[in-house]
Coordinates of C-alpha atoms in Angstrom, one line a residue:
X3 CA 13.1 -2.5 -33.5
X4 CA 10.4 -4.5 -31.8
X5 CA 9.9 -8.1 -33.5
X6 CA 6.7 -8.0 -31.0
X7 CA 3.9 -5.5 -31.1
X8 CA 0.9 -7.0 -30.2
X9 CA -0.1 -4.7 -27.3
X10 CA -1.5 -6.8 -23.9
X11 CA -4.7 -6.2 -22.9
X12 CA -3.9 -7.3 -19.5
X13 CA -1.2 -5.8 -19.2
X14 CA -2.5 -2.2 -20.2
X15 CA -5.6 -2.5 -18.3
X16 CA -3.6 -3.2 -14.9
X17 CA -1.3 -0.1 -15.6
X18 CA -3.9 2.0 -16.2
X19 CA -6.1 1.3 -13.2
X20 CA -3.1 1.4 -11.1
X21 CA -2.5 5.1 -12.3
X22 CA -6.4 5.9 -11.7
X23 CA -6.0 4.5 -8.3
X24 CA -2.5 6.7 -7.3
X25 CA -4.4 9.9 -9.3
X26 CA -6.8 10.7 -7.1
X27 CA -9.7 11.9 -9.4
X28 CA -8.3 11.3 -12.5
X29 CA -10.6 9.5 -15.6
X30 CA -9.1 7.2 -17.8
X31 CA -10.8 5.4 -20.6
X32 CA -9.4 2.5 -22.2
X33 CA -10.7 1.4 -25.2
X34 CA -9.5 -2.0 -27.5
X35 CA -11.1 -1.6 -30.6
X36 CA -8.2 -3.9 -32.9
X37 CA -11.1 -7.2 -33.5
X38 CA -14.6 -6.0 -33.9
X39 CA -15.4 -9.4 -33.0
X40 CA -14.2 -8.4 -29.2
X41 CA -14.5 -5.0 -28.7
X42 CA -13.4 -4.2 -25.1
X43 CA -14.4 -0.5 -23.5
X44 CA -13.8 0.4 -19.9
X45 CA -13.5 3.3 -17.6
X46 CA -11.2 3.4 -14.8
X47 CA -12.0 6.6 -11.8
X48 CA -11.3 6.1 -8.2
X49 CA -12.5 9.0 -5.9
X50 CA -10.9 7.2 -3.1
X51 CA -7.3 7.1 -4.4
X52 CA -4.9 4.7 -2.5
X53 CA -7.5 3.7 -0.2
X54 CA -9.8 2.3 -2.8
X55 CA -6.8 0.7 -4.1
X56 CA -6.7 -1.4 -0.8
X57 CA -10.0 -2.3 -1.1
X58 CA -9.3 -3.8 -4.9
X59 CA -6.8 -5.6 -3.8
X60 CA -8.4 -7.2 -0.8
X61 CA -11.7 -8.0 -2.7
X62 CA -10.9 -11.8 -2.5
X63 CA -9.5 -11.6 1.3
X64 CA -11.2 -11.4 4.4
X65 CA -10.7 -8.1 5.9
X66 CA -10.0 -7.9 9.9
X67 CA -11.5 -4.4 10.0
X68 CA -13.7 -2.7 8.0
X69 CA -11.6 0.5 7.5
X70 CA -8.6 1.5 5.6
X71 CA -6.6 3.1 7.7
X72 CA -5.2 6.3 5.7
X73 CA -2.0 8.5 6.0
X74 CA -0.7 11.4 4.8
X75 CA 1.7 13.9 5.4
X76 CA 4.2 16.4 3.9
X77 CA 7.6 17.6 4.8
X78 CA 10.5 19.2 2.8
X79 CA 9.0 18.8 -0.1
X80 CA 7.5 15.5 -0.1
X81 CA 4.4 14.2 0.1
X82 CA 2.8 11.0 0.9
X83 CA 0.1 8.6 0.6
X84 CA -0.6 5.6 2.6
X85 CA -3.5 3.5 2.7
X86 CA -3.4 0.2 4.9
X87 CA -5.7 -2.9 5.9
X88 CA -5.3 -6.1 8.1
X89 CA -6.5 -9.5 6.8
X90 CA -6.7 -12.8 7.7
X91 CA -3.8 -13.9 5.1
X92 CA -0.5 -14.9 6.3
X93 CA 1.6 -13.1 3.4
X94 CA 2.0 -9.4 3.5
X95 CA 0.9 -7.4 0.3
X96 CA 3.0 -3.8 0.1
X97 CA 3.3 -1.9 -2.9
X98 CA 5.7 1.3 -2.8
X99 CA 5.4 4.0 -5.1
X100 CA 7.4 7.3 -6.3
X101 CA 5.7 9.9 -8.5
X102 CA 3.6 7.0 -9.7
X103 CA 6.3 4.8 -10.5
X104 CA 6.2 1.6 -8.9
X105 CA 9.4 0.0 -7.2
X106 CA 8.8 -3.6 -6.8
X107 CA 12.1 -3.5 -4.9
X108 CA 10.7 -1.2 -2.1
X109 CA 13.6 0.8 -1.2
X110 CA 14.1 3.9 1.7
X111 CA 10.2 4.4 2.0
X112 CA 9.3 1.1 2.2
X113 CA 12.1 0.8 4.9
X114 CA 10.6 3.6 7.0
X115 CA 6.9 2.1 6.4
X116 CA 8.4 -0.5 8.3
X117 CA 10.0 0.7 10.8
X118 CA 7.5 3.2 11.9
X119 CA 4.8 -0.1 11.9
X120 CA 6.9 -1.8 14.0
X121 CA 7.4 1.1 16.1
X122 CA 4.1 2.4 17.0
X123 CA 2.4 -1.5 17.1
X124 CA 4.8 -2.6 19.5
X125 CA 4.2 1.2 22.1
X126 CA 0.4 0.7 22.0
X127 CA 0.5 -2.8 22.9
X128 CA 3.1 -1.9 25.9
X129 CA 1.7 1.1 26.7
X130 CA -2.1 0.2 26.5
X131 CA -2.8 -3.4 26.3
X132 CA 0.5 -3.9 28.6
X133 CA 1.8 -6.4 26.3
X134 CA 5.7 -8.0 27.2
X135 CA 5.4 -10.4 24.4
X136 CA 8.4 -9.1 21.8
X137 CA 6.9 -8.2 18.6
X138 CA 9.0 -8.3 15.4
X139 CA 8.4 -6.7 12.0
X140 CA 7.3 -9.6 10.0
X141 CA 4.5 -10.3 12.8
X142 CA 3.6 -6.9 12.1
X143 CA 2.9 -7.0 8.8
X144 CA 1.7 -11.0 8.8
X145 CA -1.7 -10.1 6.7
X146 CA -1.3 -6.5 6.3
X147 CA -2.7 -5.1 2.2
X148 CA -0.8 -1.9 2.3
X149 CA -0.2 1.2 -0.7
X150 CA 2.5 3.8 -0.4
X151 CA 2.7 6.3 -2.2
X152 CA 5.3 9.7 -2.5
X153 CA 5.7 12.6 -4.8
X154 CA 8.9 14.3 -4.9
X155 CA 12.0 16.5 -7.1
X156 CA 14.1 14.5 -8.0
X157 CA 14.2 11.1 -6.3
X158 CA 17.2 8.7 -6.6
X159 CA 17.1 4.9 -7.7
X160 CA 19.4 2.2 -7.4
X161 CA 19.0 1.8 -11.2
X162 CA 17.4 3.0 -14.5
X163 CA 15.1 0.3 -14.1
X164 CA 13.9 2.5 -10.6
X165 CA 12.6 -0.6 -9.2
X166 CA 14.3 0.6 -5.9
X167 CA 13.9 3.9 -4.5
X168 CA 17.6 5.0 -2.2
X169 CA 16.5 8.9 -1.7
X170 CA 17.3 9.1 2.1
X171 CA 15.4 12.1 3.1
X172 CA 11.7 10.8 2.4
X173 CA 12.7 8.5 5.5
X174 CA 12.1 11.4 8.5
X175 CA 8.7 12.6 6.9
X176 CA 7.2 9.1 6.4
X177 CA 8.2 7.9 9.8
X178 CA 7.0 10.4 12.0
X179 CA 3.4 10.7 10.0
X180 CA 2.5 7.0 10.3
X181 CA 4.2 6.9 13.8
X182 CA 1.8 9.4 14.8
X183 CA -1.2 8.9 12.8
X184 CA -1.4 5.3 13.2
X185 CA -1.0 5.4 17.3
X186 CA -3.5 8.0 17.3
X187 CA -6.3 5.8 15.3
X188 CA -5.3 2.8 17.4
X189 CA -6.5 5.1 20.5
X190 CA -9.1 6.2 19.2
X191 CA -10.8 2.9 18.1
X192 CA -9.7 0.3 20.7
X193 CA -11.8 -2.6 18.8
X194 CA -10.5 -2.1 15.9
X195 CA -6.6 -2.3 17.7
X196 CA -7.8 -5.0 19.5
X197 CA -8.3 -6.7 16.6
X198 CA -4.8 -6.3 15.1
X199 CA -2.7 -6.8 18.2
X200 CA -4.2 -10.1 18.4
X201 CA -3.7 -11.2 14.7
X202 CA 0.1 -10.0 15.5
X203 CA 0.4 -12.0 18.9
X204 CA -0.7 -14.7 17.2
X205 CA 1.8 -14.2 14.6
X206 CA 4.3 -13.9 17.2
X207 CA 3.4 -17.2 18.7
X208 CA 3.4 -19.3 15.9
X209 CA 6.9 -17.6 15.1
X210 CA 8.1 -18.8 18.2

């Protein structure tokens, strides 16, 4: 069936530690033993789950605060995961997940990731820096290493592929967790939302 069958190492290596990362707890030991000549062995166990995912993926980035901010929350059934970090980059990084499948294509969580970031960023800097300047999703997210993850029955794609996620109830759920985790964490370290509201205004500026 397949005229190719020389497994990646690459490739099976970055599937694997992705699944370590999104199984909190889980150990998974890879081991390439096909040339004796280059005999590969590794183990792959994250204890921090999506939040040590971050971290991995921001190793080569500079980081505007040291912590990941982490999220979760559970309603009708599904659960979620996120793990966030500001850097210094000007491309955003967000990688969506459903029941450890990744959609590349984001879909109705990564939709409501969005909206509730735009959301609560632009009330705190109303509210509490007194901020007029209009701040739009992209500025938001100008920088921003993010992991989503969300376990549920029976979720819908957009193809077999599942590259895009259209299930329309894990919107209410994720919205109103990172709505009001994120706006509390904000208040509670001012340096840190210092930080970010002024890597977004600037974003905003240089939009404008």
């Amino acid at each position: 069936v397949f005229s190719h069958i020389n497994y990646s190492r690459k490739t099976v290596i970055k599937n694997l530690r992705e699944l370590a990362f999104l199984i909190r707890g889980i150990h998974i030991q890879f081991i390439d033993s096909r040339d004796h000549n280059d005999y590969f062995s590794e183990d792959y166990h994250y204890e921090g789950g999506v939040s040590e995912f971050v971290v991995f993926l921001n190793e080569s980035k500079t980081e505007l605060h040291e912590d990941v901010i982490s999220v979760s929350g559970e309603q009708d059934g599904i659960s979620f995961e996120l793990a966030m970090q500001w850097t210094s980059a000007y491309q955003e990084h967000i990688f969506c997940y459903t029941n450890n499948i990744p959609q590349p294509d984001g879909g109705t969580h990564l939709s409501a990731l969005k909206t509730s970031l735009t959301r609560t960023i632009n009330k705190y800097a109303s509210d509490v820096m007194k901020n007029k300047q209009v701040i739009q999703g992209d500025d938001v997210r100008e920088g921003l290493t993010a992991v989503l993850s969300i376990k549920m029955a029976d979720p819908k794609f957009s193809s077999q592929t599942k590259a895009k996620l259209v299930s329309s109830e894990v919107k209410k759920g994720i919205e109103a967790g990172v709505c009001d985790h994120l706006l509390h964490y904000l208040e509670e370290k001012p340096k840190i939302a210092d930080i970010i509201i002024k890597k977004i205004e600037e974003a905003a500026r240089a939009r404008d």
